[in-house]
């Protein structure tokens, strides 16, 4: 059911990449180019990219460029709960961070890069929406590099829940948890690391203790310091249109991309690629 490409199977250093951000996190066509650029960055750092998604009834680990183009807005958004149905029904499935981590656990992949992980939605428990990314991170021995937690969520509550779940959160050369589009102003991180090598040492120690996932939070190089009012507008519009569940994150991201005149789009693109590169650096020093 899980088909790992030859290149990924033989590589000493592998970085998993997800397909939800390709299919649902960027405007049509743009997601694929973000995916390809992330793969290039991983290779430049000396690792092999393993982009993960569901195609033709198989969970694929490592996709060709042609295969990547099948992950468009028509693909299902596939979290951990959706993998089995997607495989059995032979649908095209774009895996979220949580869905990708579930595959990493089965395939033994220890490093992953993404933009921002999901978490506790603002206003919890109305709606009672907490991303499956968190539970999967707790169970999977993998280090995920992100620009923190997506700031359309309740970031402090998500950090608390990560503590409850025993997930280490490391700030990469920062004392503050980055806020996805914004480098500063987040809650304090429980630990800070100065290098990929140091992050790798923390991960190794955590895994020797039988621990699961870790989050390595890398601040975006281009920090947008004025997006919060736009985020609030986007969330209000989602509420007004009754957008719920899996549809919320894609709706809000595309609202921001349009209403910011493409500034959030450029920032999102850069941070996804940079995070993939850092995940590769950690994978390489760990190999
Ligand atoms: N990072 C991005 N863009 C995205 C995502 C991450 O820059 O679209 C995706 C990831 O796949 C993550 C998902 O798992 O958003 C979270 O969705 P939800 O809030 O429905 O769990
Ligand atoms: Mn959700």
XYZ file of C-alpha atoms and ligand atoms in Angstrom:
309
model
C 0.000 0.000 0.000
C 2.922 2.334 0.741
C 5.186 2.672 -2.275
C 8.565 4.251 -1.566
C 10.575 5.439 -4.589
C 13.979 3.782 -5.151
C 15.782 7.064 -4.629
C 14.110 7.673 -1.254
C 14.645 4.085 -0.123
C 18.383 4.257 -0.753
C 19.051 7.772 0.574
C 20.806 8.247 3.909
C 19.115 11.621 4.503
C 15.432 12.034 3.598
C 13.019 14.938 4.132
C 9.270 14.355 3.885
C 7.189 17.102 2.261
C 3.397 17.315 2.298
C 0.964 17.788 -0.574
C -1.916 19.664 1.133
C -0.030 22.925 0.931
C 0.604 22.263 -2.763
C -3.061 21.496 -3.543
C -4.899 23.754 -1.097
C -2.446 26.297 0.320
C -1.634 28.230 -2.870
C -3.510 29.458 -5.951
C -3.889 27.008 -8.854
C -0.534 26.143 -10.436
C 1.522 28.004 -7.860
C 1.468 25.158 -5.325
C 3.294 22.796 -7.661
C 6.074 25.314 -8.198
C 6.394 25.765 -4.405
C 6.642 21.978 -4.086
C 9.319 21.755 -6.768
C 11.304 24.617 -5.283
C 11.158 22.941 -1.852
C 12.440 19.715 -3.396
C 15.303 21.605 -5.056
C 16.237 23.246 -1.759
C 16.301 19.863 -0.018
C 18.623 18.488 -2.712
C 20.932 21.517 -2.526
C 21.360 20.740 1.176
C 22.396 17.176 0.328
C 19.213 15.273 1.217
C 16.534 13.548 -0.869
C 12.973 14.936 -0.863
C 10.116 12.515 -0.243
C 6.950 14.310 -1.240
C 4.009 12.254 0.021
C 0.479 11.855 -1.341
C -2.144 9.298 -2.357
C -2.411 8.339 -6.054
C -4.138 5.401 -7.788
C -4.908 3.581 -4.561
C -1.339 3.812 -3.257
C 0.375 5.957 -0.672
C 3.327 7.316 -2.597
C 6.563 8.394 -0.918
C 8.577 10.308 -3.524
C 6.719 11.772 -6.529
C 7.852 12.711 -10.035
C 7.192 16.210 -11.374
C 4.309 14.889 -13.523
C 2.773 13.158 -10.534
C 3.078 16.329 -8.469
C 0.867 18.216 -10.943
C -2.033 15.913 -10.051
C -2.248 17.533 -6.627
C -4.549 20.400 -7.537
C -7.637 21.873 -5.864
C -9.597 18.749 -6.869
C -7.505 16.540 -4.564
C -8.955 15.456 -1.226
C -7.366 17.035 1.837
C -6.125 13.967 3.660
C -5.428 13.955 7.383
C -4.662 10.787 9.359
C -8.357 9.820 9.538
C -8.746 10.133 5.751
C -5.825 8.014 4.516
C -7.541 4.620 4.507
C -10.690 5.761 2.685
C -8.628 7.686 0.149
C -6.524 4.607 -0.648
C -9.482 2.224 -0.821
C -11.490 4.611 -3.007
C -8.523 5.373 -5.264
C -8.946 9.129 -4.882
C -6.148 11.663 -5.296
C -5.201 12.584 -1.735
C -3.127 15.568 -0.647
C -1.720 14.774 2.773
C -1.682 17.354 5.592
C 1.147 17.543 8.124
C -0.725 14.972 10.224
C -1.425 12.718 7.247
C 2.182 12.981 6.086
C 3.493 12.162 9.567
C 1.307 9.045 9.734
C 3.064 7.880 6.549
C 6.497 8.878 7.920
C 5.849 6.673 10.940
C 5.089 3.692 8.725
C 8.011 4.402 6.370
C 10.594 5.307 9.049
C 11.194 8.888 7.867
C 12.428 11.171 10.639
C 12.444 14.689 9.160
C 9.797 16.839 7.551
C 9.412 20.435 6.375
C 6.204 22.463 6.067
C 4.912 26.043 6.298
C 2.989 26.229 9.556
C 1.399 23.391 11.483
C -2.277 23.296 12.427
C -3.474 23.604 16.018
C -6.228 24.872 18.279
C -8.677 27.145 16.440
C -9.455 30.537 17.920
C -12.550 30.482 20.103
C -12.163 26.816 21.104
C -14.438 25.030 22.066
C -16.699 26.973 19.664
C -15.912 25.406 17.235
C -14.310 22.333 18.882
C -11.658 22.266 16.138
C -8.130 21.087 16.938
C -5.881 20.009 14.069
C -4.972 16.335 13.810
C -1.422 17.588 13.180
C -0.940 17.756 16.963
C -1.934 14.208 17.830
C 0.134 12.822 14.987
C 3.145 14.898 16.020
C 2.871 13.418 19.513
C 2.887 9.837 18.176
C 5.480 10.032 15.414
C 9.242 10.091 16.020
C 9.953 12.841 13.512
C 11.238 16.395 13.643
C 9.016 18.882 11.795
C 10.413 22.249 10.709
C 7.792 25.003 10.423
C 7.413 28.751 10.888
C 5.598 27.829 14.092
C 1.850 27.407 14.285
C -0.364 29.127 11.706
C -1.321 32.434 13.302
C -4.937 32.234 12.186
C -5.147 29.787 15.121
C -4.877 30.271 18.878
C -1.079 30.037 19.055
C -0.647 30.198 22.880
C -3.327 27.505 23.372
C -1.638 25.311 20.760
C 1.731 25.685 22.491
C 0.073 24.626 25.790
C -1.440 21.578 24.113
C 1.944 20.638 22.630
C 3.320 20.714 26.197
C 0.485 18.447 27.358
C 1.319 16.046 24.532
C 5.013 16.051 25.435
C 6.154 17.561 22.130
C 9.411 19.553 22.400
C 9.240 22.934 20.652
C 12.610 24.371 19.664
C 13.145 27.954 18.540
C 15.743 28.108 15.769
C 17.961 31.036 16.807
C 14.964 32.639 18.503
C 13.424 32.826 21.992
C 9.955 33.498 20.577
C 7.696 31.125 18.723
C 7.358 32.568 15.204
C 3.826 33.465 14.128
C 3.929 31.994 10.598
C 3.984 35.241 8.565
C 5.544 37.188 11.449
C 8.933 36.526 13.042
C 8.340 38.167 16.432
C 5.696 38.627 19.110
C 4.857 34.968 19.784
C 4.982 33.225 23.169
C 8.369 32.156 24.570
C 9.673 28.821 23.310
C 10.621 26.225 25.931
C 14.062 25.720 24.329
C 16.258 27.486 21.808
C 18.861 25.955 19.480
C 21.561 27.732 17.494
C 22.254 25.222 14.732
C 20.941 22.262 12.765
C 23.504 20.152 14.584
C 22.122 21.179 17.981
C 18.547 20.484 16.855
C 19.682 17.041 15.686
C 21.227 16.331 19.103
C 17.992 17.280 20.896
C 15.976 15.065 18.536
C 18.322 12.118 19.052
C 18.084 12.474 22.848
C 14.283 12.730 22.663
C 14.079 9.565 20.572
C 16.479 7.703 22.868
C 13.948 8.427 25.611
C 11.225 6.858 23.495
C 9.727 10.257 22.607
C 7.756 11.076 19.483
C 7.706 14.226 17.389
C 9.477 17.557 17.835
C 8.718 20.949 16.348
C 11.653 23.063 15.158
C 10.321 26.583 14.663
C 12.173 28.752 12.160
C 11.222 32.467 11.968
C 10.397 33.658 8.423
C 13.146 35.797 6.868
C 10.597 38.276 5.546
C 8.386 39.215 8.500
C 4.950 40.727 7.803
C 4.165 42.722 10.914
C 0.727 44.045 9.966
C -1.328 40.980 8.952
C -3.319 40.447 12.160
C -6.214 42.769 11.177
C -6.473 40.970 7.838
C -6.482 37.583 9.594
C -9.375 38.768 11.780
C -11.243 39.906 8.666
C -10.636 36.533 7.003
C -11.892 34.604 10.039
C -15.010 36.802 10.263
C -15.702 36.200 6.572
C -15.236 32.425 7.024
C -17.745 32.540 9.891
C -20.213 34.592 7.836
C -20.018 32.100 4.964
C -20.274 29.131 7.302
C -16.886 27.729 6.275
C -16.069 24.898 8.705
C -13.657 22.069 9.455
C -11.067 21.189 6.831
C -12.154 24.093 4.619
C -11.217 26.848 7.098
C -7.442 26.927 6.610
C -7.527 26.952 2.758
C -10.264 29.625 2.796
C -8.338 31.906 5.151
C -5.013 31.481 3.327
C -6.551 32.324 -0.040
C -8.444 35.309 1.427
C -5.128 36.620 2.798
C -3.266 35.957 -0.456
C -5.844 38.027 -2.365
C -6.382 40.807 0.132
C -2.709 41.376 0.950
C -1.918 42.027 -2.711
C 0.132 38.834 -2.823
C 2.376 39.734 0.134
C 1.287 36.748 2.238
C 1.673 34.562 -0.833
C 5.305 35.551 -1.359
C 6.048 35.225 2.356
C 4.357 31.819 2.567
C 6.271 30.572 -0.430
C 9.638 31.686 0.941
C 9.086 30.259 4.390
C 7.942 26.856 3.079
C 11.105 26.556 0.968
C 13.406 27.788 3.764
C 11.862 25.324 6.227
C 12.416 22.451 3.789
C 16.071 23.510 3.563
C 16.526 23.560 7.335
C 14.831 20.157 7.660
C 17.374 18.889 5.121
C 20.275 20.383 7.094
C 19.108 18.548 10.214
C 18.548 15.311 8.258
C 22.067 15.519 6.796
C 23.839 16.097 10.133
C 21.785 13.213 11.581
C 22.770 10.754 8.841
N 1.568 25.226 5.776
C 1.315 26.125 4.786
N 0.158 25.995 4.086
C -0.745 24.992 4.342
C -0.469 24.048 5.397
C 0.714 24.205 6.075
O 2.111 27.037 4.545
O -1.791 24.909 3.676
C -1.468 22.931 5.676
C -0.806 21.694 6.285
O -1.113 20.589 5.458
C -1.464 21.534 7.642
C -2.813 22.079 7.343
O -1.473 20.205 8.098
O -2.507 23.264 6.616
C -3.634 22.323 8.602
O -4.971 22.116 8.289
P -6.063 21.984 9.457
O -6.001 23.309 10.168
O -7.365 21.745 8.736
O -5.647 20.846 10.321
Mn -9.433 21.380 11.790
